[in-house]
Tab-separated table of C-alpha atoms and ligand atoms in Angstrom:
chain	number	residue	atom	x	y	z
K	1	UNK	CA	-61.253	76.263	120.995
K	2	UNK	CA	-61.620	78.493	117.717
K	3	UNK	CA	-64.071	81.072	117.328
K	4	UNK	CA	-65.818	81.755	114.227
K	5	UNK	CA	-67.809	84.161	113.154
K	6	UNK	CA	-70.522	83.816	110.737
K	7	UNK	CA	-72.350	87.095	109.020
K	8	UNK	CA	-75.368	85.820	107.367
K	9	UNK	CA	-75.793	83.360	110.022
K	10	UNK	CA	-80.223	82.806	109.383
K	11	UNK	CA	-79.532	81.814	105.798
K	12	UNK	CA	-79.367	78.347	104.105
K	13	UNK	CA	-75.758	78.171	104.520
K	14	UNK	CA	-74.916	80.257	107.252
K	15	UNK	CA	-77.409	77.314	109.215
K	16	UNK	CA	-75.830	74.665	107.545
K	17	UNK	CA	-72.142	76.348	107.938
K	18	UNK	CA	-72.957	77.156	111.868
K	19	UNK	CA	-74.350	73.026	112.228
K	20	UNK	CA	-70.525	72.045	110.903
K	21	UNK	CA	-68.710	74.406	112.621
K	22	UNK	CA	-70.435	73.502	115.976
K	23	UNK	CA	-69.629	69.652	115.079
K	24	UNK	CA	-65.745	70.649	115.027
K	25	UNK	CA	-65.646	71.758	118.184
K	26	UNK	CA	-65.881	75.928	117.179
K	27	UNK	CA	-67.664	78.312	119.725
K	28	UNK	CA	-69.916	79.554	116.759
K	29	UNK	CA	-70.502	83.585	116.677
K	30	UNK	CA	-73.158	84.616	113.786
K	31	UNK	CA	-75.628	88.169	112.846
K	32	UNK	CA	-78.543	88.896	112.158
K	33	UNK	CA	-80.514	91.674	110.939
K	34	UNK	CA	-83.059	93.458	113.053
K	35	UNK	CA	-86.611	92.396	111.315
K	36	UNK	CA	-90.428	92.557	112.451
K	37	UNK	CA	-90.276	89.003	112.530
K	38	UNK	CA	-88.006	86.235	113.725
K	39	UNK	CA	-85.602	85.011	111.950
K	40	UNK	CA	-84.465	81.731	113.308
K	41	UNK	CA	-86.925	79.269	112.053
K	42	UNK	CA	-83.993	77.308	109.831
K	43	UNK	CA	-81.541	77.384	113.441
K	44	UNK	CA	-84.664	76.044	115.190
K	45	UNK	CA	-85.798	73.393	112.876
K	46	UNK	CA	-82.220	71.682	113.069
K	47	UNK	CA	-82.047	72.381	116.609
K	48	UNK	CA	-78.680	74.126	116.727
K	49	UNK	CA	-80.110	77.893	118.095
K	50	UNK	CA	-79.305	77.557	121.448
K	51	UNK	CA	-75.839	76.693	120.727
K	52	UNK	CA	-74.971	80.014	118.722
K	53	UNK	CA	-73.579	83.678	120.219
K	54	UNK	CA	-75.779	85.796	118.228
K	55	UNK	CA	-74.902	89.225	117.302
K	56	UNK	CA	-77.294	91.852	115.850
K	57	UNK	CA	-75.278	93.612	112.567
K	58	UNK	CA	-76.308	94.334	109.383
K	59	UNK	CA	-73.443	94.748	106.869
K	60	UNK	CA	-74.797	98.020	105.225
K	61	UNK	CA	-74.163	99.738	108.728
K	62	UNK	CA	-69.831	99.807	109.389
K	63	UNK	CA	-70.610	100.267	113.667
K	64	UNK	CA	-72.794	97.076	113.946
K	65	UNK	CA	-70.119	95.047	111.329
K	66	UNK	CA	-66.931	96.410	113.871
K	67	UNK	CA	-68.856	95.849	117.316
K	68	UNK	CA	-69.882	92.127	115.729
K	69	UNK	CA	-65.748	91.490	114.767
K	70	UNK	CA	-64.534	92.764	118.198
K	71	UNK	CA	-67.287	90.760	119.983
K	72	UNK	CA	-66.708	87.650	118.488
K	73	UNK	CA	-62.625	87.737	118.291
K	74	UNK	CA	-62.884	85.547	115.204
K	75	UNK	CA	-60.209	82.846	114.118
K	76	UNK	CA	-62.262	82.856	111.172
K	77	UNK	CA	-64.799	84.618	109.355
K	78	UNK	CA	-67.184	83.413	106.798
K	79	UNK	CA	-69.108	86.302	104.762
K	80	UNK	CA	-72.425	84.721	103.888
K	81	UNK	CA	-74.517	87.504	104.011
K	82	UNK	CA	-75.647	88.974	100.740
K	83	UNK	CA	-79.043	90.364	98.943
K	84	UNK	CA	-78.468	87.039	97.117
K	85	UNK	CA	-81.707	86.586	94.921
K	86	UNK	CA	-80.722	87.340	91.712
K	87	UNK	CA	-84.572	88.418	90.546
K	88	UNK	CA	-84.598	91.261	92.862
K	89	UNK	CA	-81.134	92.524	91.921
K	90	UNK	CA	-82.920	93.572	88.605
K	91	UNK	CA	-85.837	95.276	90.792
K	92	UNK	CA	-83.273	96.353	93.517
K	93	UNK	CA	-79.935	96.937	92.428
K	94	UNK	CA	-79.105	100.101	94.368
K	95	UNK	CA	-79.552	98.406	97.450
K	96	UNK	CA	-77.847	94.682	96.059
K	97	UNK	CA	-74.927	96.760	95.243
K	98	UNK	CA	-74.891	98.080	98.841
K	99	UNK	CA	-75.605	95.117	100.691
K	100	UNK	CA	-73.686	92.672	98.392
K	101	UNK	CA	-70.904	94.224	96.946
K	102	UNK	CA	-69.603	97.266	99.432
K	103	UNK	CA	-71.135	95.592	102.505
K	104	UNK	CA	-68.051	92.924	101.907
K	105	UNK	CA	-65.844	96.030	101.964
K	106	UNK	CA	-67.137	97.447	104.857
K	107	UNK	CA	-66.282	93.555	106.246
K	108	UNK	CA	-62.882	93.139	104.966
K	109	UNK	CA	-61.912	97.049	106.181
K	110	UNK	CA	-63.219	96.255	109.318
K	111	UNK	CA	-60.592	92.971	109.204
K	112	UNK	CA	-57.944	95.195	108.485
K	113	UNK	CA	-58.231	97.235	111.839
K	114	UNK	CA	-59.811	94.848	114.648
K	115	UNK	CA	-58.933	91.665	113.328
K	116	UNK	CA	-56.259	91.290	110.604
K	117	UNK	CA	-55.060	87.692	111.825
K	118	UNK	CA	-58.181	86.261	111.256
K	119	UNK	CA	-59.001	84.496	108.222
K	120	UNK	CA	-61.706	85.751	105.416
K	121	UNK	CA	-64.129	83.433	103.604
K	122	UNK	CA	-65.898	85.522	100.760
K	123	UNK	CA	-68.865	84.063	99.351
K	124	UNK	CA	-68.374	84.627	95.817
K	125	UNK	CA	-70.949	82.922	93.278
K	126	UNK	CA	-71.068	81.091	89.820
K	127	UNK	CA	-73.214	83.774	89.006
K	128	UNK	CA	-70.144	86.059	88.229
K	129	UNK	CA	-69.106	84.241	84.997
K	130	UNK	CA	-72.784	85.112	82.767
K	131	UNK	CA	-72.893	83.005	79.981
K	132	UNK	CA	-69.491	82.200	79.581
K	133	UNK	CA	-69.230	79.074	77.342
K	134	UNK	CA	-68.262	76.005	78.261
K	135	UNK	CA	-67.374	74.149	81.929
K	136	UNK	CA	-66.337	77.782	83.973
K	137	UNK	CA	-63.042	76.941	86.326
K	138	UNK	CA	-61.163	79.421	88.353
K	139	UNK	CA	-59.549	80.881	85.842
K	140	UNK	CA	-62.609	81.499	83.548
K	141	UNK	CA	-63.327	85.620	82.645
K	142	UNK	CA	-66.247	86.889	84.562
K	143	UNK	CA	-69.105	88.513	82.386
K	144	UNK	CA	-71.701	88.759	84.595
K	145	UNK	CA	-75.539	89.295	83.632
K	146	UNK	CA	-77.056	90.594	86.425
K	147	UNK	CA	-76.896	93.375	89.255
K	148	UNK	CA	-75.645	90.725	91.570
K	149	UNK	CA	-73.407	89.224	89.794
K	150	UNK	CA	-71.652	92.435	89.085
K	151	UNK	CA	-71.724	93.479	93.181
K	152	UNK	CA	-70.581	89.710	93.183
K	153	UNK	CA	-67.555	90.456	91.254
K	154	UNK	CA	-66.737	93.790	92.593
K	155	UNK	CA	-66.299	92.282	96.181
K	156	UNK	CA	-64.372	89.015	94.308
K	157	UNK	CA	-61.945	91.153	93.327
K	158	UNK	CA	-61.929	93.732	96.175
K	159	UNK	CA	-61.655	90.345	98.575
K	160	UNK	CA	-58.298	89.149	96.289
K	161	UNK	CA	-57.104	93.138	96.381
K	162	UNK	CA	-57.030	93.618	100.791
K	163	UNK	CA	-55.356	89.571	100.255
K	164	UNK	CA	-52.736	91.443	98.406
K	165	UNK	CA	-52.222	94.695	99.956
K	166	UNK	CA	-52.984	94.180	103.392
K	167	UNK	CA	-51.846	90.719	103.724
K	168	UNK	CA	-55.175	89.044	104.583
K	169	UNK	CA	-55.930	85.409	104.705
K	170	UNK	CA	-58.580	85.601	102.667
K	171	UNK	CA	-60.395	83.273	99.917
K	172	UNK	CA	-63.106	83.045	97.718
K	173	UNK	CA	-65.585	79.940	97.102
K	174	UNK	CA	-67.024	80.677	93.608
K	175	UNK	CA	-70.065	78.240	94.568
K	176	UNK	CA	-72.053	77.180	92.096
K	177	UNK	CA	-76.250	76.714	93.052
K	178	UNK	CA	-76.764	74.784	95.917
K	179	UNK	CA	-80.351	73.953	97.486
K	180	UNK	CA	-81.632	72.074	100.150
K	181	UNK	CA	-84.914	71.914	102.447
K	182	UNK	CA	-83.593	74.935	103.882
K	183	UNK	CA	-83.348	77.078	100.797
K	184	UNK	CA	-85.405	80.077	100.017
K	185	UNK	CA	-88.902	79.629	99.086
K	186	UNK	CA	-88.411	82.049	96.360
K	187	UNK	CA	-85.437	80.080	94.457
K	188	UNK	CA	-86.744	78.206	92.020
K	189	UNK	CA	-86.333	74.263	93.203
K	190	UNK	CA	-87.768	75.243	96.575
K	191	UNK	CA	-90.152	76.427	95.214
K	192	UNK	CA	-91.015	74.003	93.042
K	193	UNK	CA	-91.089	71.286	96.146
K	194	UNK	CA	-92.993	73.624	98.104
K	195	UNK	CA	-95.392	74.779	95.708
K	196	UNK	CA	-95.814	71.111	94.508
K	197	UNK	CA	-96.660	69.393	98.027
K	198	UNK	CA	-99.290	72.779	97.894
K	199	UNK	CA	-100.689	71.187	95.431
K	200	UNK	CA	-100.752	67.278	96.372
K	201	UNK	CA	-102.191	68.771	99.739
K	202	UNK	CA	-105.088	70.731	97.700
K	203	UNK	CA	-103.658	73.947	99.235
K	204	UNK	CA	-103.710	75.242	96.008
K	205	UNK	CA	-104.607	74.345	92.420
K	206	UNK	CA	-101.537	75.667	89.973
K	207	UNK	CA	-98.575	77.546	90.239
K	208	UNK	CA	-95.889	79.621	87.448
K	209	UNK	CA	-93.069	79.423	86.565
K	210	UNK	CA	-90.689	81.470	84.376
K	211	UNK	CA	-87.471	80.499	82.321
K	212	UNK	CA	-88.048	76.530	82.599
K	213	UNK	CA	-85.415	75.525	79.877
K	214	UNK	CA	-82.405	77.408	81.818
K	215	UNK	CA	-79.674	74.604	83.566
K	216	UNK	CA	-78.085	75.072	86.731
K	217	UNK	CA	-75.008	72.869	88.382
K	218	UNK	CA	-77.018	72.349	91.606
K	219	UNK	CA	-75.414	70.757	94.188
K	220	UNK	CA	-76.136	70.077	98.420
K	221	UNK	CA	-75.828	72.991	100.580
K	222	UNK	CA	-74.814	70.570	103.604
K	223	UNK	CA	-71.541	69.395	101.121
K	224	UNK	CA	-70.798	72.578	99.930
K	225	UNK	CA	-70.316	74.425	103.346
K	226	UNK	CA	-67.470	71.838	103.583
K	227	UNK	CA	-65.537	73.475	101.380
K	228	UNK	CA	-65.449	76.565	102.371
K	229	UNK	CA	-64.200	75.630	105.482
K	230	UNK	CA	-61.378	73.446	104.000
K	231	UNK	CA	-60.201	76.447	102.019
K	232	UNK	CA	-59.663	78.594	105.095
K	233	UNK	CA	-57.585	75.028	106.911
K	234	UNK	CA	-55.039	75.522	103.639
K	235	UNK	CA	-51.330	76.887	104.068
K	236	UNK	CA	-52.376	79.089	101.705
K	237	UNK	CA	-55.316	81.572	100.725
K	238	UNK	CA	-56.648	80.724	97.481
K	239	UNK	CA	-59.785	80.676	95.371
K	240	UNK	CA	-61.700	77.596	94.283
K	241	UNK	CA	-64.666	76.383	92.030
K	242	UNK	CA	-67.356	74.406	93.855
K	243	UNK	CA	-69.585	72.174	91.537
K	244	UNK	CA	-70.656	69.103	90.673
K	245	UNK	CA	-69.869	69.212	87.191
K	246	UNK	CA	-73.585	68.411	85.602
K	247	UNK	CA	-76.268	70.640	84.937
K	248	UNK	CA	-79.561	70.415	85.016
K	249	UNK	CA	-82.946	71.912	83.551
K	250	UNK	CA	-85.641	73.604	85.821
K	251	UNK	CA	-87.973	71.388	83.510
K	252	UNK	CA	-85.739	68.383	84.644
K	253	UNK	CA	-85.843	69.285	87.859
K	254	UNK	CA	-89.497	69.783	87.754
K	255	UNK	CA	-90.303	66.651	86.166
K	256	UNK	CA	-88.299	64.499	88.677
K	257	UNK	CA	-89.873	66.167	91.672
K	258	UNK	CA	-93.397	65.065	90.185
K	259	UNK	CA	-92.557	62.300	90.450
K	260	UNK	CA	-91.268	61.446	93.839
K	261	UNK	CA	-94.544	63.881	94.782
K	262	UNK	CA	-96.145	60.676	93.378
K	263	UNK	CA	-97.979	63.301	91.092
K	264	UNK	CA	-99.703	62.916	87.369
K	265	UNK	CA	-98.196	65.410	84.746
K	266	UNK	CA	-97.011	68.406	85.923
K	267	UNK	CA	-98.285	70.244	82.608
K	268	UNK	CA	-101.797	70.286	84.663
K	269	UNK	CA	-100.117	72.317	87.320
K	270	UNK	CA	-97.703	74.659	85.733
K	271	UNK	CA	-98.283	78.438	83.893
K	272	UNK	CA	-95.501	79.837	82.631
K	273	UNK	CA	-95.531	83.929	83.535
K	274	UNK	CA	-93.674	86.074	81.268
K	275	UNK	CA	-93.242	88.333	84.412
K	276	UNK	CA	-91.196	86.215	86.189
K	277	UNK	CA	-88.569	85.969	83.190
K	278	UNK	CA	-85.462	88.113	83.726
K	279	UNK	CA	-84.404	90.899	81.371
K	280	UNK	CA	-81.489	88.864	81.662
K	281	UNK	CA	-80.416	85.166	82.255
K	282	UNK	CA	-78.092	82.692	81.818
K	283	UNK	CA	-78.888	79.708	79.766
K	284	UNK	CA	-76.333	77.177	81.658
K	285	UNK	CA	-74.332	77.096	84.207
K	286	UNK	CA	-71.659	74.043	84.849
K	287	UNK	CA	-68.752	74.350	86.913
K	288	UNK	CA	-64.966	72.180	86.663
K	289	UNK	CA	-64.080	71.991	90.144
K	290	UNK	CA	-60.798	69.616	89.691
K	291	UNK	CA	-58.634	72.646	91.693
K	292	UNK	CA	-60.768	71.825	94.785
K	293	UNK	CA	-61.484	68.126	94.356
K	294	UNK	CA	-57.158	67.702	94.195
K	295	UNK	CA	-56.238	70.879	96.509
K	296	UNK	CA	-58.760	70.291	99.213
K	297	UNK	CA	-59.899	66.601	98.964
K	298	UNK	CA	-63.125	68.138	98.407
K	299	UNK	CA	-65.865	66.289	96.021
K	300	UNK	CA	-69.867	66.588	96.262
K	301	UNK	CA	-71.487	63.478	98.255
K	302	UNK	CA	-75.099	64.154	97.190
K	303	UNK	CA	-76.570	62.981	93.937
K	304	UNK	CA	-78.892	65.741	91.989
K	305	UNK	CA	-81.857	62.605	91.951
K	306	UNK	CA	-80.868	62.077	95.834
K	307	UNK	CA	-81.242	66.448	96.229
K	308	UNK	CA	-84.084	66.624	94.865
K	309	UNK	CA	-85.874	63.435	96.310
K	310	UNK	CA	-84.454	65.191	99.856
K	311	UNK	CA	-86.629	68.064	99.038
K	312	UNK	CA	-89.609	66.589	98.299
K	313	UNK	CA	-89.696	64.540	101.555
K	314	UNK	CA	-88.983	67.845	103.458
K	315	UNK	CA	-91.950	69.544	101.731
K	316	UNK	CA	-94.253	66.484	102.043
K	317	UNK	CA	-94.201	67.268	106.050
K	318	UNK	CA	-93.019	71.082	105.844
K	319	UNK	CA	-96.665	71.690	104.152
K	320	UNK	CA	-98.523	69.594	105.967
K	321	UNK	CA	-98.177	71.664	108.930
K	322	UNK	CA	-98.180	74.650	107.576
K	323	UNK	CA	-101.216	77.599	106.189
K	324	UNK	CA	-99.460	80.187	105.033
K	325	UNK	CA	-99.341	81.308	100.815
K	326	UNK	CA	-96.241	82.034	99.138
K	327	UNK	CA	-95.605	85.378	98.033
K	328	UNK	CA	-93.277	86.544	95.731
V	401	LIG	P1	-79.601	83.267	101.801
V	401	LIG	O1	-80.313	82.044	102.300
V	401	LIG	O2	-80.361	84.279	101.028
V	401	LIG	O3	-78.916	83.966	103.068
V	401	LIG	C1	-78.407	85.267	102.989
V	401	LIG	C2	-78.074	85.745	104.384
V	401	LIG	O4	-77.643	87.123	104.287
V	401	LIG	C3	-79.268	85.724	105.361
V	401	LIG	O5	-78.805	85.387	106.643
V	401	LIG	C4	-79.711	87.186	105.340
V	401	LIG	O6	-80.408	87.585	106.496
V	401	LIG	C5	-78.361	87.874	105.269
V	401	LIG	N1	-78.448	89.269	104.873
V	401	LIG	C6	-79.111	89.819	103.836
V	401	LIG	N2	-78.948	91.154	103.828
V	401	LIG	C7	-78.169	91.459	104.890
V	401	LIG	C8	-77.674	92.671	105.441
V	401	LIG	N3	-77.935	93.864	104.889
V	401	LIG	N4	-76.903	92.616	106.548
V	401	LIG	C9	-76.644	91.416	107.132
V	401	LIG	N5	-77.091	90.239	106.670
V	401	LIG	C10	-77.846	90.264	105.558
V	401	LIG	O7	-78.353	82.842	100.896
V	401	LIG	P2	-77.541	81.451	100.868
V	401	LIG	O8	-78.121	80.597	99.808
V	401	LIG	O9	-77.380	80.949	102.241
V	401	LIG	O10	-76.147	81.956	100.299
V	401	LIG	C11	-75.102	82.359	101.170
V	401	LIG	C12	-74.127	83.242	100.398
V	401	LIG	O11	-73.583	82.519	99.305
V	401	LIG	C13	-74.736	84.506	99.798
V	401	LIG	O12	-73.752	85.500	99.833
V	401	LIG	C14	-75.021	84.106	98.359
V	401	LIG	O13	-75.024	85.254	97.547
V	401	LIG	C15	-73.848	83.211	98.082
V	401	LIG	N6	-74.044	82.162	97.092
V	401	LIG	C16	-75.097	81.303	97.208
V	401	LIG	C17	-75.246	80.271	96.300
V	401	LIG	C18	-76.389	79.289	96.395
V	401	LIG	O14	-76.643	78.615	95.408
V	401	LIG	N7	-77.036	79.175	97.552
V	401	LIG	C19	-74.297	80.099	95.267
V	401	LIG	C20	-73.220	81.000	95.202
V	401	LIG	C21	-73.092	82.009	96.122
V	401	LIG	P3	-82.021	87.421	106.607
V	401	LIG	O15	-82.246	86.009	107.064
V	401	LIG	O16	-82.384	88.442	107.617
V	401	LIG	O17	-82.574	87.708	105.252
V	402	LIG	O1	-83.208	79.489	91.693
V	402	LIG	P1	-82.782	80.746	91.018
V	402	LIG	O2	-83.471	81.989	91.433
V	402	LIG	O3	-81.214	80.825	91.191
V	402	LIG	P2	-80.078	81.661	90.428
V	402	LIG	O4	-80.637	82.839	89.738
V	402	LIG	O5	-79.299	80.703	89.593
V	402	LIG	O6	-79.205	82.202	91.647
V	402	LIG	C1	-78.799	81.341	92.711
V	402	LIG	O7	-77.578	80.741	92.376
V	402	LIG	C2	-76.459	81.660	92.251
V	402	LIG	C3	-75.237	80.813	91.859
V	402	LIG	O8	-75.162	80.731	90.459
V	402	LIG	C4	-76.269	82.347	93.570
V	402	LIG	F1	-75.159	83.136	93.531
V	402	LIG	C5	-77.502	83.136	93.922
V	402	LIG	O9	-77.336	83.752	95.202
V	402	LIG	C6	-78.692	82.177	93.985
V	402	LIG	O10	-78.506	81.323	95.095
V	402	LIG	O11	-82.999	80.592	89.439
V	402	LIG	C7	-82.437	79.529	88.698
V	402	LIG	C8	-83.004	79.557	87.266
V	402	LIG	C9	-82.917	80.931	86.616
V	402	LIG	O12	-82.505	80.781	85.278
V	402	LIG	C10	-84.351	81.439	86.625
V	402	LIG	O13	-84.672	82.330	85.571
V	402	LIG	O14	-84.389	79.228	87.331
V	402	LIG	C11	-85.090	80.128	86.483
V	402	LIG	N1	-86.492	80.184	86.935
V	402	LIG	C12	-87.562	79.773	86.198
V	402	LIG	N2	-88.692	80.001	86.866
V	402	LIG	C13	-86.949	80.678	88.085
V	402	LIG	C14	-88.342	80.566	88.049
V	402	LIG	N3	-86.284	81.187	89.156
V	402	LIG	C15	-87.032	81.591	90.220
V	402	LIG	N4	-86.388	82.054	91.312
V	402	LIG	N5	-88.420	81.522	90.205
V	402	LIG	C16	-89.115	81.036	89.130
V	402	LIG	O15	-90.337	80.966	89.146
């Protein structure tokens, strides 16, 4: 049996990652941080907690990211974890930089002297390549437009440097958005879903929004963790593109989501708050990800209309049993 070791376990993909791995027969190994509150509720809701070994580390601290490594004896190791809201990079980037960019560092140096056989996953992001005309594919220049996408890029290329010098297997997944009902409430097609069913339920009257004409490639979560897993099963290390090839507006997104909510007009419901626009953005975002699709047999199963109608089913029953406001 394998072991794998997942930092960034509590996220949306680390969950998601941790369900697959678990399904292949892998005893599953995965961090998390110490926080006043738990942090399990996305393990718990698809039932999977029990079956984890988890480790407390937090990868700004080097001791907790080496105990975790020798602990687990990985096969493999996926980095997931990340200050990976690109909003707060602008607010925080000090500690993005930190957390994001050298905490892979601290990761892959750890690799290097407790477990240099095992193999690296690096969760590098679309984010990376700004606005970058045109469909972005592995060998598109990054210009990145944001705090995190610059920590994004510095561990990118510090991930293909220790592949290099120090003979790690080690790839990067240059993933472009991917959602689900277990994504963030603060990203913006959770919380549209969420905020909507708020609404339907009378939990609140309106909600805002910022940058609604911007287009994302958004894709499953629960297809994309594939991937990142088939890179790491390759003779080879190598770095891939994972997309579905369309893009999409936030309006388009909105709109759709009104309408499985069963809802009237969303222009009722919606303020748009000049605070919540970026000092930067990037307009559109579409990925080519024929490397991965021939290389790894990989292609996306879920439709964006299928995605978002997913969503708004969670919500419908997430909300329902729920009282607490969002807060961003
Ligand atoms: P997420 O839901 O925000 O999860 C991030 C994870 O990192 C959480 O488990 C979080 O722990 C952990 N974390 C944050 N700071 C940490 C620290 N200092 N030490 C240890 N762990 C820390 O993100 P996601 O959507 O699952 O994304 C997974 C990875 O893929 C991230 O690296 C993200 O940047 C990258 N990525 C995501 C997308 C996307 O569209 N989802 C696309 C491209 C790349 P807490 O639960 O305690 O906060
Ligand atoms: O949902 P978002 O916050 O995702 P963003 O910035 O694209 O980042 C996500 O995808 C990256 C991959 O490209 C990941 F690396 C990263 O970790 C994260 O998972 O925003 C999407 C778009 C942006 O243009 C934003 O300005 O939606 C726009 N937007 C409009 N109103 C909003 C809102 N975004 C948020 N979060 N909240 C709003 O109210």
């Amino acid at each position: 049996m394998k072991n794998a070791l997942i930092f960034g376990l509590t996220g949306q993909d680390g969950t998601y990652l941790a369900d697959f791995l678990l399904k292949k027969g892998y005893n599953v190994f995965g961090t998390f941080r110490r926080t006043s509150h738990r942090c399990f509720e996305r393990l718990e809701e698809i039932g999977i907690f029990d079956d984890i070994t988890k480790i407390k580390a937090d990868i700004s601290d080097q001791t907790s990211i080496n105990s975790a490594i020798r602990q687990a004896k990985p096969d493999e190791i996926y980095n997931l974890a990340a200050q990976s809201f690109v909003g707060v990079s602008f607010q925080q980037p000090i500690l993005t930089s930190d957390v994001t960019g050298l905490g892979t560092l601290r990761i892959l140096d750890s690799i290097r002297d407790n477990a240099p056989d095992a193999k690296f996953y690096q969760a590098s992001s679309s984010e990376m390549f700004g606005d970058f005309p045109g469909k972005k594919d592995e060998k598109t220049c990054f210009r990145p437009r944001s705090p995190y996408g610059v920590a994004k890029v510095f561990a990118h290329h510090m991930t293909n440097h220790y592949k290099e010098a120090y003979k790690i297997f080690a790839c990067c997944g240059i993933l472009f958005n991917h959602e689900s009902p277990l994504r963030g409430l603060e990203f913006v097609t959770r919380k549209i879903t969420y905020e909507l069913a708020r609404v339907k339920y009378k939990k609140q009257k309106k909600f805002s929004l910022g940058n609604i004409y911007a287009k994302r490639d958004w894709g499953f979560a629960g297809d994309y963790v594939e991937a990142m897993w088939l890179m790491l099963q390759q003779k080879n290390p190598d770095d891939y593109v994972i997309a579905t090839g369309e893009s999409h507006s936030v309006e388009e997104f909105l709109t759709l989501a009104t309408e499985f909510m069963g809802m009237g007009d969303w222009k009722n419901i919606i303020e748009i708050d000049k605070t919540l626009l970026r000092p930067t953005d990037i307009e559109n975002l579409v990925g080519n990800s024929s490397k991965a699709r021939k290389e790894l047999g990989w292609k996306p199963k879920t439709s964006f209309k299928n995605l978002v109608k997913e969503m708004v089913e969670h919500d419908l029953e997430y909300v329902k049993l729920r009282t607490d406001p969002l807060s961003e």
